[in-house]
Amino acid sequence: MTERPTFYITTPIYYASGNLHIGHTYSTVVCDAIARYKRMQGYDVFYLTGTDEHGQKVEDKAKAEGKTPKQFVDELVGGIKDLWKLMDISYTKFIRTTDYYHEKAVQYIFNRLYEKGDIYKSKYSGKYCKACEAFWTESQLVDGCCPDCGRPVEVAEEESYFFRLSKYAPRLRKLLTETDFLQPQSRVNEMVNNFIDKGLQDLAVSRSTFKWGVPVPFDDGHVIYVWIDALSNYITALGYGGEDDANFKKYWPADVHVVGKEIVRFHSIIWPAILMALDVPLPKKVFGHGWIKLGGQKMGKSTGNVVDPYILAGRYGVDALRYFLLSEMPFGADGDYSNELLLKKINYDLVNDFGNLVKRTLAMSRQYFGGKVSAAGEGTDADGELISMINGLLAATDADMDGLTVNKALDDIFALVRRANKYIDENAPWTLAKDESRKPRLMRVMYNLLEAIRVASTLLLPFFNVGPKKALGALGVGLPDSFDGAKYGAVSEYTTTETETIYPRLDINKELKELEEISRAAEAKAQPAKEETMQMITIDDFCKLDLRVAEVIACERVEKSEKLLKETLKVGEEIRTVCSGIAKYYTPEEMVGKKVVLVANLPPRKMCGIESQGMLLCAEKDGKVVLLSPESDIDSGAVIG
Ligand code: ME8
């Protein structure tokens, strides 16, 4: 048996730091469609996806939720795998960067680079973006902020290991300008002008300010930079640096790494440089696709305006969401999501065009011929256009998929679907059926339509999960696992059966209202969590607080209240009255003589008839409440800040 050609395709491995949205779903569905298409073309496909689980962001988030980082990522990964199941993603392997074999292989890679002299130890001082875990030079900042995410950066100094990225600049320049390595071509200029030609700096590839990462094998105080850890997944998943590297030998180099445009820099500069240093062949292609935007803005896990793929796929079916993602975005460019656009595409393309074609044709085949239709019958010149579209479709979609223009492949398939609908109107089978002598012609019209449905459905299989399977089932032809039969005449006889409605029509206005309600409810639910973890203040905001050390000189319970104590405070020369809800935790006697922290510039507020002139700061956990005090003695009235 001859070996099948291999095809290795990857998605980015997504941060296990929050729920995924339709942006992530987009990359994964696009790769899935390509992987399935290649399988049907006869390739031995390895499709890799997974999760990027280390780094400070994850460590911080886990801490905020009172979990260990591993507990935190384990919970998220379960949800991510469920989403891919729901979306019918046919990945070959799901890699987690916390997988033991991956961590070991990353250490092997780091060691190799160190032994080769491509990693050395030095000191770094520069601008650091905590969210992206990236150091930037002054010239790379945009308006003083991180060029990737736009957040403010902080000055940081760290002892670090460095990768000699600068050494590879000439080879990288050649790779980007003289080959098709990076696509679409529009991304090449950005990489060359903004990064390579501005002077590539050596890259800090270890961190010592947090622990949640793969330890540098020969230096306990450092963990390996999360991007070195993450990028390595593309080879460690195949066994590189491990005990069994048969898959690495078989599938590497990757045919294509599909990534969003914001991480093209990591994949087209840092990743090839690491591979060059390791003497490992380069992937054949990096494809940087555009963003799905919402109201003109990129969706992000932290921006809040995230569309939930669980809800959309659950409500409208996997095909609808897959179709929207695959067809709406010209691959490589940005596209907009709106509920209205999604619903209209469902009704226009899936219901009116595909669903209707199948329903009408099947109903007529049963009505006129009891479901038995064959190639016998009378063809005419008028069939030529439809037949040539059927015969030309596979070559067209092959070319589209080779160019990774998945949306064009769908356009081509739907052009045949629309042509077939027009063919029904042109040939008016209901008129032919009235005249017994036109039966042979009617038979051929029905046959041609069934052939169009069969070929279109066969080619739709990599893109959709439900509709084409139902259609092929009703045609009685079984599910093909290759495109061999995707031509006119490959099936000569049909016995059709009735099929339920493939895609139900939606009431767009009703759905729009319901979706709005769902997202309002979700936003309201997410609000408290967002406030706890996300709301940043500026230093100016902080400076608005007037915090003072105050001394409690008298204290009593407030009558009619179980919670309140009334304190008399000395704040420098000033005397103030403050009510605090701490009667359950402190007796008035315990309070007298304490130095506490007072928020001194809150507007006065009446509590149980007493005017409270400020607030005392307390810490609270698991029902325990304690007052904050200065660490050693200091005069009352001292300013805190
Ligand atoms: O960057 N439109 O992970 P991540 C289209 N862990 N695609 C989008 C998108 C949008 N609005 N939002 C996200 C990371 N994506 C790293 C990757 S790889 C070695 C490490 C997709 O969770 C797109 O593919 O932030 C983007 O590159 C990826 O999700 C970012 O996912």
PDB file of C-alpha atoms and ligand atoms in Angstrom, residues 12-15 20-21 23-24 26-27 52 227 230-231 233-234 259-263 267 289-292 298-299 301, ligand 1:
ATOM      1  CA  PRO A  12      -2.951  28.624  18.259  1.00  0.00           C
ATOM      2  CA  ILE A  13      -3.095  27.024  21.675  1.00  0.00           C
ATOM      3  CA  TYR A  14      -5.527  29.238  23.562  1.00  0.00           C
ATOM      4  CA  TYR A  15      -4.833  30.761  26.945  1.00  0.00           C
ATOM      5  CA  LEU A  20     -13.372  31.074  24.733  1.00  0.00           C
ATOM      6  CA  HIS A  21     -15.535  33.167  22.408  1.00  0.00           C
ATOM      7  CA  GLY A  23     -13.014  34.478  17.799  1.00  0.00           C
ATOM      8  CA  HIS A  24     -11.301  31.341  19.076  1.00  0.00           C
ATOM      9  CA  TYR A  26     -13.372  30.884  14.256  1.00  0.00           C
ATOM     10  CA  SER A  27      -9.702  29.767  14.125  1.00  0.00           C
ATOM     11  CA  ASP A  52      -1.536  27.507  26.765  1.00  0.00           C
ATOM     12  CA  TRP A 227       5.908  32.043  24.520  1.00  0.00           C
ATOM     13  CA  ALA A 230       3.775  27.746  23.997  1.00  0.00           C
ATOM     14  CA  LEU A 231       5.377  27.842  20.541  1.00  0.00           C
ATOM     15  CA  ASN A 233       3.874  22.826  21.448  1.00  0.00           C
ATOM     16  CA  TYR A 234       3.845  22.479  17.668  1.00  0.00           C
ATOM     17  CA  VAL A 259      -3.045  32.139  13.859  1.00  0.00           C
ATOM     18  CA  GLY A 260      -4.736  35.469  14.496  1.00  0.00           C
ATOM     19  CA  LYS A 261      -2.937  38.522  13.166  1.00  0.00           C
ATOM     20  CA  GLU A 262      -1.936  39.778  16.631  1.00  0.00           C
ATOM     21  CA  ILE A 263       0.368  36.798  17.166  1.00  0.00           C
ATOM     22  CA  HIS A 267       5.042  32.846  14.707  1.00  0.00           C
ATOM     23  CA  HIS A 289      -6.090  35.636   9.725  1.00  0.00           C
ATOM     24  CA  GLY A 290      -8.075  38.736  10.605  1.00  0.00           C
ATOM     25  CA  TRP A 291     -10.293  39.423  13.571  1.00  0.00           C
ATOM     26  CA  ILE A 292     -13.982  38.991  14.101  1.00  0.00           C
ATOM     27  CA  LYS A 298     -11.793  43.169  18.465  1.00  0.00           C
ATOM     28  CA  MET A 299     -13.428  40.785  20.848  1.00  0.00           C
ATOM     29  CA  LYS A 301     -11.683  37.625  26.873  1.00  0.00           C
TER      30      LYS A 301
HETATM   31  O1  ME8 B   1      -2.634  34.302  21.942  1.00  0.00           O
HETATM   32  N1  ME8 B   1     -11.175  37.109  15.865  1.00  0.00           N
HETATM   33  O2  ME8 B   1      -3.987  32.766  23.032  1.00  0.00           O
HETATM   34  P1  ME8 B   1      -5.421  33.474  23.006  1.00  0.00           P
HETATM   35  C1  ME8 B   1     -10.519  36.086  15.322  1.00  0.00           C
HETATM   36  N2  ME8 B   1      -1.886  31.497  23.931  1.00  0.00           N
HETATM   37  N3  ME8 B   1      -9.731  35.251  16.003  1.00  0.00           N
HETATM   38  C2  ME8 B   1      -9.603  35.451  17.310  1.00  0.00           C
HETATM   39  C3  ME8 B   1     -10.260  36.516  17.964  1.00  0.00           C
HETATM   40  C4  ME8 B   1     -11.086  37.365  17.181  1.00  0.00           C
HETATM   41  N4  ME8 B   1     -11.776  38.369  17.693  1.00  0.00           N
HETATM   42  N5  ME8 B   1      -9.945  36.461  19.271  1.00  0.00           N
HETATM   43  C5  ME8 B   1      -9.118  35.389  19.429  1.00  0.00           C
HETATM   44  C6  ME8 B   1      -2.801  33.280  22.585  1.00  0.00           C
HETATM   45  N6  ME8 B   1      -8.922  34.779  18.249  1.00  0.00           N
HETATM   46  C7  ME8 B   1      -1.611  32.364  22.860  1.00  0.00           C
HETATM   47  C8  ME8 B   1      -1.294  31.616  21.596  1.00  0.00           C
HETATM   48  S1  ME8 B   1       0.176  29.872  20.210  1.00  0.00           S
HETATM   49  C9  ME8 B   1       1.657  29.133  20.407  1.00  0.00           C
HETATM   50  C10 ME8 B   1      -0.082  30.722  21.704  1.00  0.00           C
HETATM   51  C11 ME8 B   1      -8.108  33.571  18.011  1.00  0.00           C
HETATM   52  O3  ME8 B   1      -6.285  32.667  23.896  1.00  0.00           O
HETATM   53  C12 ME8 B   1      -6.946  33.877  17.077  1.00  0.00           C
HETATM   54  O4  ME8 B   1      -6.505  32.697  16.506  1.00  0.00           O
HETATM   55  O5  ME8 B   1      -5.303  34.913  23.255  1.00  0.00           O
HETATM   56  C13 ME8 B   1      -5.922  34.415  18.039  1.00  0.00           C
HETATM   57  O6  ME8 B   1      -4.610  34.411  17.534  1.00  0.00           O
HETATM   58  C14 ME8 B   1      -6.083  33.443  19.184  1.00  0.00           C
HETATM   59  O7  ME8 B   1      -7.504  33.186  19.233  1.00  0.00           O
HETATM   60  C15 ME8 B   1      -5.575  34.036  20.481  1.00  0.00           C
HETATM   61  O8  ME8 B   1      -5.927  33.209  21.530  1.00  0.00           O
END
